[in-house]
XYZ file of C-alpha atoms in Angstrom:
518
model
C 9.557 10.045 -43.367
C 8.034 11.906 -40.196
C 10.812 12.824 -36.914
C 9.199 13.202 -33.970
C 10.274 14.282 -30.427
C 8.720 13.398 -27.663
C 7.911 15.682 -24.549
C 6.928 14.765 -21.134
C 3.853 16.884 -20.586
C 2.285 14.852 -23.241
C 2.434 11.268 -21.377
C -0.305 9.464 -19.691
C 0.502 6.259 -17.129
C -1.973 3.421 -17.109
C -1.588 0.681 -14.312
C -2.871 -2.602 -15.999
C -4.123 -5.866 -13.778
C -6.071 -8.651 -14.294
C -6.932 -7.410 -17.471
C -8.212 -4.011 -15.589
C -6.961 -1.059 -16.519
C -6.511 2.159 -14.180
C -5.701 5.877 -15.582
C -3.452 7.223 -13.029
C -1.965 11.115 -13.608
C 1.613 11.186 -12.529
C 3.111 14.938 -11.999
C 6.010 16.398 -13.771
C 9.571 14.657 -13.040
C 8.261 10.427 -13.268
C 11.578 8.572 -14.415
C 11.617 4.959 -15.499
C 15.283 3.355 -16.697
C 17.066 0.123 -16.470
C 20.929 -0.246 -16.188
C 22.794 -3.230 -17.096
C 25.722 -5.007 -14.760
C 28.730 -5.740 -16.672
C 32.541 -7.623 -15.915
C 35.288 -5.988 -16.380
C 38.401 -8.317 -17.163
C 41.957 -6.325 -17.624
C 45.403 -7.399 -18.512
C 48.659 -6.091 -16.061
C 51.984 -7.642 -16.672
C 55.542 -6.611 -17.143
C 57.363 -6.443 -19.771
C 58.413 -9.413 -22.017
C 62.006 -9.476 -24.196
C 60.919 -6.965 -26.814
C 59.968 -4.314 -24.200
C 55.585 -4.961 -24.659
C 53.636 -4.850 -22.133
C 49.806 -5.767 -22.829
C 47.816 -3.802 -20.978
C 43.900 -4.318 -22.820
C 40.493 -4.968 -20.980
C 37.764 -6.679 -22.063
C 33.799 -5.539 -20.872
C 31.096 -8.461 -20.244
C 27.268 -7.766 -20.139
C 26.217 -9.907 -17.092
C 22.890 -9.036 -16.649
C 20.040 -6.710 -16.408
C 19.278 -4.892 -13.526
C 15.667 -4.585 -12.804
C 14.043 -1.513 -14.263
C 13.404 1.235 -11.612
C 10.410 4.004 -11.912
C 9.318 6.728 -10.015
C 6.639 9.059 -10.264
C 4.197 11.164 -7.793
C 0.674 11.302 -8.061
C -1.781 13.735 -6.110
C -4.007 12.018 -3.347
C -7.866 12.458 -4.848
C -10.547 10.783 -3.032
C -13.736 10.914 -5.074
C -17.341 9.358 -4.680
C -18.105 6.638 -7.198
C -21.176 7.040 -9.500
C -22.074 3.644 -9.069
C -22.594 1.183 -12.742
C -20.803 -1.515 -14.013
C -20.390 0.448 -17.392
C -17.117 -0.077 -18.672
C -17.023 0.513 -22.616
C -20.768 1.517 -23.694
C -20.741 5.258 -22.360
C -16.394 5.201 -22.876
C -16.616 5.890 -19.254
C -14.219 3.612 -16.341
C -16.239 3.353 -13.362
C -14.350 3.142 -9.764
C -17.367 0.703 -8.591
C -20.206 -0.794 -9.145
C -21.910 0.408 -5.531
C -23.162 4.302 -5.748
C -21.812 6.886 -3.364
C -18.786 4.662 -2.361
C -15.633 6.225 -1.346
C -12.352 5.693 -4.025
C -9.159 7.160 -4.634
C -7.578 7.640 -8.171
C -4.362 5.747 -6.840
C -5.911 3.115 -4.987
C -4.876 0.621 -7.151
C -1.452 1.112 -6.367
C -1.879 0.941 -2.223
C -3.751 -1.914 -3.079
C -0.841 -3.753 -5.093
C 1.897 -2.187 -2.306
C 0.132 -4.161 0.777
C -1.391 -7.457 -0.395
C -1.704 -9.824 -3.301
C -4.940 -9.070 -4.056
C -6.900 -9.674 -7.661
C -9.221 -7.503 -9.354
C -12.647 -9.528 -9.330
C -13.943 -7.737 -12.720
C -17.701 -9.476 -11.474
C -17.875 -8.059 -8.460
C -15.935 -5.116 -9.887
C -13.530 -4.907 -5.924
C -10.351 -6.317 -5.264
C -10.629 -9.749 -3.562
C -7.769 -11.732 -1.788
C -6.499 -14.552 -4.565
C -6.368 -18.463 -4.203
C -4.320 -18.258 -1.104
C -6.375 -16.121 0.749
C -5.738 -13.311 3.318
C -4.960 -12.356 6.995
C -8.230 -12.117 9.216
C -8.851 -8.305 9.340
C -11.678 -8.917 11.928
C -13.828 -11.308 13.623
C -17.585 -11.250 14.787
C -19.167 -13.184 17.136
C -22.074 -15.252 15.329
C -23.579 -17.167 18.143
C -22.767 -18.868 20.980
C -21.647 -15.735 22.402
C -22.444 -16.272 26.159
C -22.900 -19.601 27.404
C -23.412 -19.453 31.640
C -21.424 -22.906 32.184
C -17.856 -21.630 30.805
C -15.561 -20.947 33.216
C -13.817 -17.610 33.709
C -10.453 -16.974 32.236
C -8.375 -16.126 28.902
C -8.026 -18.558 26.356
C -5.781 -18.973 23.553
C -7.061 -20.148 20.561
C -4.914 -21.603 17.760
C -6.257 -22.018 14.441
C -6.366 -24.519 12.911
C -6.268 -26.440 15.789
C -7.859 -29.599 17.497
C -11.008 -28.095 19.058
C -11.750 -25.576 16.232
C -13.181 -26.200 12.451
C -13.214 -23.861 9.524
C -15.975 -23.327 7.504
C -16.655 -22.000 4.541
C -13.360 -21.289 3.449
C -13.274 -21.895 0.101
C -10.031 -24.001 -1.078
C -7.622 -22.382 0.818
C -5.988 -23.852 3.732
C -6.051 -21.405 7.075
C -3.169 -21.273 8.456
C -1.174 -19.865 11.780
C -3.813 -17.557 13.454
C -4.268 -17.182 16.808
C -7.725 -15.730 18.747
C -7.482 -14.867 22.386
C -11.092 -15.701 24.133
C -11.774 -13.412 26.963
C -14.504 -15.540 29.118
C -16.127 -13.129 31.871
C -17.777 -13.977 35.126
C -21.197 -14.512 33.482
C -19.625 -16.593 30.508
C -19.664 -14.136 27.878
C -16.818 -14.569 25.086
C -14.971 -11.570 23.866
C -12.817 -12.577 21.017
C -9.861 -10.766 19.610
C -7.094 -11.523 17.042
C -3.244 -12.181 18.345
C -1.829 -13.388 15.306
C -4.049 -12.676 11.766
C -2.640 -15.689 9.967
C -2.670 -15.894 6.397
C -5.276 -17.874 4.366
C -8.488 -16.987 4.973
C -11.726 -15.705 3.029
C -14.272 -13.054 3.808
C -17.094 -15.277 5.141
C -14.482 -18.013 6.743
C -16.516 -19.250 10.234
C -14.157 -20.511 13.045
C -16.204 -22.876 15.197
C -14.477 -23.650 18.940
C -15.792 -25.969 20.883
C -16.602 -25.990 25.020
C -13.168 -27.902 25.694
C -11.242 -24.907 24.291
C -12.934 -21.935 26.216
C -13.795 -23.000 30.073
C -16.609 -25.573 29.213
C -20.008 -25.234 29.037
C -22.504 -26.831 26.230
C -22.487 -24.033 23.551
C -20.132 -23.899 20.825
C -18.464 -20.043 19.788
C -18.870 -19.098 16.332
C -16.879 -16.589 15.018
C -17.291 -14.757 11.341
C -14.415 -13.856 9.962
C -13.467 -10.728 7.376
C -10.632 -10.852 5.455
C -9.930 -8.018 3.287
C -7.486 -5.337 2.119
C -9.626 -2.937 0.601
C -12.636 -1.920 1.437
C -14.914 0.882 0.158
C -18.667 1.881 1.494
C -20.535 5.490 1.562
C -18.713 6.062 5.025
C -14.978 6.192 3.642
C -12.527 3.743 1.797
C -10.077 1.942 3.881
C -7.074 0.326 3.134
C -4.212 -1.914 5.119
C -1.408 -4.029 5.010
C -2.699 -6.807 6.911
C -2.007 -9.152 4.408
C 1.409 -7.971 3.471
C 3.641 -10.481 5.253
C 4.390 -12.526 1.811
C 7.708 -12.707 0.094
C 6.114 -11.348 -2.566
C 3.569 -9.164 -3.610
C 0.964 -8.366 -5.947
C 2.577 -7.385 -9.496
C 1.330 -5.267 -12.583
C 2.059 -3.957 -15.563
C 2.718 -0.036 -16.564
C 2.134 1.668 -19.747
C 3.527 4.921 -20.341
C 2.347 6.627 -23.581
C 4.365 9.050 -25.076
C 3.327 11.522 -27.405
C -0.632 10.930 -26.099
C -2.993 11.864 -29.182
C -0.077 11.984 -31.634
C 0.330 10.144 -34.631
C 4.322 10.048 -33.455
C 3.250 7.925 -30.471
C 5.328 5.789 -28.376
C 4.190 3.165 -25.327
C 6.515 1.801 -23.047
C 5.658 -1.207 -20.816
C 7.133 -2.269 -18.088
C 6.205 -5.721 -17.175
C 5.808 -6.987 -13.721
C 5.980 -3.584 -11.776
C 5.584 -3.639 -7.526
C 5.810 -1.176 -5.258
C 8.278 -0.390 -3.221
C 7.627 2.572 -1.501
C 5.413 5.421 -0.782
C 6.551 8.930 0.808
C 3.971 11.299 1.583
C 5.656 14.904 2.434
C 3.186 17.634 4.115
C 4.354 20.468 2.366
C 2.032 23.516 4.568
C 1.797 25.410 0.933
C 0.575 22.659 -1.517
C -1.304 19.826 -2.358
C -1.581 16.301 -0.932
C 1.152 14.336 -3.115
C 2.271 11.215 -2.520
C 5.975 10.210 -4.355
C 5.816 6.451 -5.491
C 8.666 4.272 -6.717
C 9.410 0.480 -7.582
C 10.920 -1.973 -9.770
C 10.127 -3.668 -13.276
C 11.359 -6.964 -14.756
C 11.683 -4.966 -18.141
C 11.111 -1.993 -20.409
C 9.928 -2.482 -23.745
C 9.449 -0.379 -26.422
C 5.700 -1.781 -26.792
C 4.410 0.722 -29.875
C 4.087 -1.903 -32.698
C 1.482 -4.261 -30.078
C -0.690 -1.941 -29.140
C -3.462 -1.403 -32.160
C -4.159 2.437 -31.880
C -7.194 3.160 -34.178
C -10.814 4.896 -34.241
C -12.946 1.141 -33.977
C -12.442 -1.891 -32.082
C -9.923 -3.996 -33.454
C -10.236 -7.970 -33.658
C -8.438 -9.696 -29.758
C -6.865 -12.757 -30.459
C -6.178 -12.947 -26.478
C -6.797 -11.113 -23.172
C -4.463 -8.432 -21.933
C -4.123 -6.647 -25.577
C -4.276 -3.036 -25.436
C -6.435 -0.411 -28.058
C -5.947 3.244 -28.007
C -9.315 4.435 -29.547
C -7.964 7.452 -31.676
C -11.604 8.694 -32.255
C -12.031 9.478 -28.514
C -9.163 11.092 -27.588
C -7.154 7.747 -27.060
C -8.837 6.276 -24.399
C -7.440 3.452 -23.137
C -8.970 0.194 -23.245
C -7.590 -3.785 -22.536
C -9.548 -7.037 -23.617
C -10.829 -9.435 -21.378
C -11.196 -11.962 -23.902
C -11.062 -12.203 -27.730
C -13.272 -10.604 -31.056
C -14.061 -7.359 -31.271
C -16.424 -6.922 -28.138
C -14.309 -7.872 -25.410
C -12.261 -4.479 -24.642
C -12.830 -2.707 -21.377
C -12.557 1.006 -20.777
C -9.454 2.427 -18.744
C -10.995 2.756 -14.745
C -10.760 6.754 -15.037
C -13.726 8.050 -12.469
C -12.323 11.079 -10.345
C -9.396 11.337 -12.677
C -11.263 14.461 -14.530
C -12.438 16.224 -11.333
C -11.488 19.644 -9.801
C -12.838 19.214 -6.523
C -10.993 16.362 -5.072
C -7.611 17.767 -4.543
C -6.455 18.181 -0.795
C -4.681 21.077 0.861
C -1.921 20.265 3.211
C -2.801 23.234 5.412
C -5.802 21.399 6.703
C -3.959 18.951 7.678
C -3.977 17.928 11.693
C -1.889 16.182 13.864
C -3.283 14.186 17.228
C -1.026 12.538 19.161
C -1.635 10.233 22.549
C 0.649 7.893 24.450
C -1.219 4.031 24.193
C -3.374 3.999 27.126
C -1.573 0.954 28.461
C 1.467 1.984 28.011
C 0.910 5.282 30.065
C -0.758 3.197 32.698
C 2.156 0.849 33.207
C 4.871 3.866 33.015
C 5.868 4.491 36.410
C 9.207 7.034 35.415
C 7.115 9.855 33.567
C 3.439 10.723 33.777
C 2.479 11.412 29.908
C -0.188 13.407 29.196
C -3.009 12.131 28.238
C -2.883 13.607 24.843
C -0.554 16.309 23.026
C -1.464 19.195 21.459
C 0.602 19.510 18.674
C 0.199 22.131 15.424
C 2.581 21.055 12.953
C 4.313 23.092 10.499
C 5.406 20.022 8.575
C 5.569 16.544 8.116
C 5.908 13.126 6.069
C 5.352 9.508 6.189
C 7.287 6.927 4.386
C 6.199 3.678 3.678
C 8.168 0.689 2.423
C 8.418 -2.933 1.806
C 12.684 -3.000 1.158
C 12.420 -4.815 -2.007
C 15.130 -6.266 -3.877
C 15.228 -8.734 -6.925
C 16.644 -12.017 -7.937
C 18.539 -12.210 -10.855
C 20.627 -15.838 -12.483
C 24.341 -15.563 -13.224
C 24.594 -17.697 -15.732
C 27.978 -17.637 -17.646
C 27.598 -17.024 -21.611
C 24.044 -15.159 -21.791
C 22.540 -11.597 -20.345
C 20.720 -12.598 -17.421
C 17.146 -11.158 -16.930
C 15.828 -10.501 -13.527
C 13.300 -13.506 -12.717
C 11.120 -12.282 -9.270
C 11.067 -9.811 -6.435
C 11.894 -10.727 -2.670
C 10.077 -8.409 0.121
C 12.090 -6.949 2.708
C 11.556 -5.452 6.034
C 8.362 -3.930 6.086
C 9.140 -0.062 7.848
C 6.956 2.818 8.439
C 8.677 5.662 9.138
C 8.289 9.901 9.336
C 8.763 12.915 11.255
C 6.523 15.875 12.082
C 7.972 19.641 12.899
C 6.365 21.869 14.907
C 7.164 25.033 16.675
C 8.690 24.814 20.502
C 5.241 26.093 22.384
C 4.756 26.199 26.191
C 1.760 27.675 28.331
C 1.378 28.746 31.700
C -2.061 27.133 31.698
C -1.409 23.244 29.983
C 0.864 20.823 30.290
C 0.536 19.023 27.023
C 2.506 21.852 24.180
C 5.607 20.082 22.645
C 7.581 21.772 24.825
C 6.132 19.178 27.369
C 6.398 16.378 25.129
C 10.112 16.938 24.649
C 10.533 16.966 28.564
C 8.487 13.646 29.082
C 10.422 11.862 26.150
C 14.067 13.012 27.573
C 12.866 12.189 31.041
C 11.933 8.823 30.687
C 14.930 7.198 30.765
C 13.407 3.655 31.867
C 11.388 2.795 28.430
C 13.399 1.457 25.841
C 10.319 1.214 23.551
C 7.596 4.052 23.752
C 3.872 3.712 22.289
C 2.098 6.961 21.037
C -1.125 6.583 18.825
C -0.255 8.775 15.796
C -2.885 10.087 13.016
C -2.109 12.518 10.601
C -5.720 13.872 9.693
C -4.681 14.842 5.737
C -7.843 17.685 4.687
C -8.925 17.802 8.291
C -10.760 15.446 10.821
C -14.438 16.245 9.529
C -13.926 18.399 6.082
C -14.251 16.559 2.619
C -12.099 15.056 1.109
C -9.639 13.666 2.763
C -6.863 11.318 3.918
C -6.002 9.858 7.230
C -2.928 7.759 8.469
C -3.721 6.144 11.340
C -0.769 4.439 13.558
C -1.255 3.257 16.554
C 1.751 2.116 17.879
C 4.576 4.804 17.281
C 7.640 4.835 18.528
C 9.084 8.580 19.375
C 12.599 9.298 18.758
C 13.399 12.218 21.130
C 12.767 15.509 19.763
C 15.629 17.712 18.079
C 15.623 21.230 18.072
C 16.309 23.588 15.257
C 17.209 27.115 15.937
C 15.402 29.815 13.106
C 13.797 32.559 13.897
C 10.787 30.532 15.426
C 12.420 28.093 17.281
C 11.246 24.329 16.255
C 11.051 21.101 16.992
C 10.947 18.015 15.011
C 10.347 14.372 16.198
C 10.918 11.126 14.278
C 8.945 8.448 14.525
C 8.349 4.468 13.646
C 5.354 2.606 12.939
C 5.017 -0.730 15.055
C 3.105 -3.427 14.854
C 1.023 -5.125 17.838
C 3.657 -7.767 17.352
C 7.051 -8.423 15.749
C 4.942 -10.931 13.401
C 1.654 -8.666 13.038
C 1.536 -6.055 9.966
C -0.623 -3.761 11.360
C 1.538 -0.456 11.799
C -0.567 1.683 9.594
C -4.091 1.871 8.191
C -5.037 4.155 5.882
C -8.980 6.041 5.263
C -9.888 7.816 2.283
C -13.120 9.935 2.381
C -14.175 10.827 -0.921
C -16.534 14.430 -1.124
């Protein structure tokens, strides 16, 4: 009977959803475990008549905790090929729309900030049965009506002068639009709070009474999504993130890949937790990922691993094809025809990897909030070289888990957190005789202003460059700056922390992220 050992160069990670399948290449050092909590019950008395004193313990199993992982992948923006071919070519296509902008990871950004579902028609992710936040409105007619009167309107939806359309079977809920009327009657609407509940496609209809009057109702358009690729770039938020839980998955880790000796773990019901990006000046774009499971199992013996399609008796069963270098593949449904090729496109490139070193830094105090600061005059904009940096992302997650007397509880769901985006950036101490806007300026404006309690700065780290492909940027646009601290090398630095707001305690808009595939 064959030994084998079992090495971690050899593994490949799959991310499986919706019966969708996504390779994803994790670096050197990923880690997945699961501890258990136990009692402990001991026994302290003094002595009885014969001189004994017991003095035993006894060890319960209470429960499992839930599993924790961790791995890092590289950030690889790629251009899809366009196709719906899953299985007949053994190729996973990002897309079904040519030229469109993807990442290899974006699955997991996409699971971290929403509960989205993979539409495997449309072949995008799509918000599920209880919709999404409204990511933007448009203005569909009734735009400018000359018998409104001038003035700023608040516009709660649903509410008594305003009717959803086309909204499929969810229920909108909690949004609020403020209606900018001008002199002339023209309506400029923006979004206050983005609710929750609401489809790409959703109309919001408000009648005269609501905006100053007039004969002409205002019909807005409303997008709601997550995710959204094009041929311009592939952007992603976390507009839809402010759920008590999130979107969940399954992981497969296969040991041993291409080896008769093979093992696959699963761990069921995966979420993300958090996402650190470090800009290391010498390397390449990595981002470090970790989360929680519900459980590992040892999954070898249900996963059919052979050179021709096996017989499905259900969706979500997983084939290693052994004839083509075990891909990957799920079924969607039962029989033999059913099984759908591992999403792999970009995962076999060399060309897009991203080097920190192009990486730029603009910085800007929020135009408003320089306008209203009577202690310090900011500068319009800083000019800022950084020599490192990194952005952490996270949604604080913990689980719930019975405790049940007599039985090995098993964690049951995850509860989100505080939502925090946090980071710092170093740079070195610069002045000039001829600017005013070198960090050596920013530190004096920052300690000087002694009268804000809560400072704006529009942040965007430009990861690959502002104009070079490909690339990553993080774009936040309302930063808080801690002061910055010096540190005293050779080259005298400075490095600043900083937190990601959003427009509102409520709103979950402190980051966006843009991928730009080459």
């Amino acid at each position: 009977m064959a030994e084998f050992l079992h090495f971690s160069r050899d593994t490949k990670m799959y991310l499986v959803k919706d019966n969708r399948a996504w390779t994803i290449p994790v670096l050197d050092g990923f880690s997945f475990s699961q501890a258990t909590n136990a009692s402990e019950i001991t026994l302290n008395e003094m002595e009885d008549a014969s001189g004994r004193s017991r003095r035993g313990r006894k060890m319960f199993t209470d429960s499992l905790s839930a599993a924790e992982w961790s791995f890092s992948t590289y950030t690889r923006p790629f251009r899809a090929a366009g196709g719906t071919t899953y299985s007949a070519d053994k190729g996973g296509r990002a897309g079904s729309a040519a030229n469109a902008s993807h990442a290899v990871e974006e699955a997991l950004w996409v699971c971290m900030g929403s509960k989205n579902v993979y539409n495997s028609t449309s072949y995008a992710w799509n918000h599920g049965a209880t919709g999404g936040a409204i990511t933007s409105i448009a203005t569909t007619s009734g735009g400018t009506d000359a018998g409104r009167s001038a003035g700023t309107y608040t516009i709660a939806v649903p509410g008594t002068n305003v009717t959803i359309a086309s909204n499929g079977s969810n229920v909108a809920a909690s949004a609020v639009i403020s209606v900018v009327v001008n002199g002339s009657g023209v309506a400029t609407s923006t979004i206050t709070d983005r609710g929750i509940g609401f489809n790409t496609g959703s109309t919001l209809t408000i009648a005269p009474a609501a905006i100053g009057g007039g004969s002409a109702n205002l019909v807005l358009t409303v997008t709601s999504e997550s995710f959204s690729s094009d041929s311009t770039d592939l952007d992603i938020n976390f507009f839809d993130s402010n759920r008590s839980s999130l979107s969940t998955f399954d992981l497969y880790f296969v040991l041993s890949d291409k080896s008769a000796g093979r093992l696959v773990y699963k761990l069921a019901n995966a979420v993300v937790n958090e996402a650190a990006v470090d800009f290391d000046i010498d390397g390449i774009a990595t981002i470090n990922w970790s989360g929680f499971a519900g459980q590992i199992t040892d999954f070898t013996a249900s996963v059919t691993a052979q050179a021709s399609p096996p017989t499905a008796s259900a969706a979500g069963e997983i084939w290693i094809d052994t004839d083509d270098s075990d891909s990957f593949f799920v079924s969607e449904g039962t029989g033999t025809s059913n099984w759908v090729h591992t999403i792999d496109e970009g995962t076999a490139s060399t060309t897009n990897f991203i080097r920190n070193r192009l990486t730029q830094l603009s910085l800007a105090p929020d135009a408003t909030f320089k306008a209203n600061n009577s202690a310090v005059t900011y500068e319009t904009s800083y000019q800022v070289a950084i020599t490192a940096g990194n952005i952490t992302i996270s949604n604080n997650i913990s689980y719930l888990t019975p405790e049940e007397l007599g039985r090995v509880n098993q964690p049951i769901e995850h509860v989100t957190g505080t939502r925090t985006v946090t980071g710092s950036f170093t740079c070195y101490l610069g002045s000039s005789d001829a600017a005013t806007n070198k960090s050596k300026n920013l530190f004096e404006d920052l300690v000087q202003d002694t009268e804000t309690v809560i400072n704006e700065f529009e942040l965007k780290f430009d990861v690959g460059g502002t104009a070079s492909t490909p690339r990553l940027e993080f774009q936040i646009d309302r930063c808080h700056l801690e002061i910055p601290s010096h540190s005293i090398d050779d080259v005298i630095s400075l490095e600043t922390n900083f937190h990601g707001l959003g427009s509102s305690i409520g709103e979950a808009d402190e980051i966006t992220l843009k991928y730009v595939g080459s």
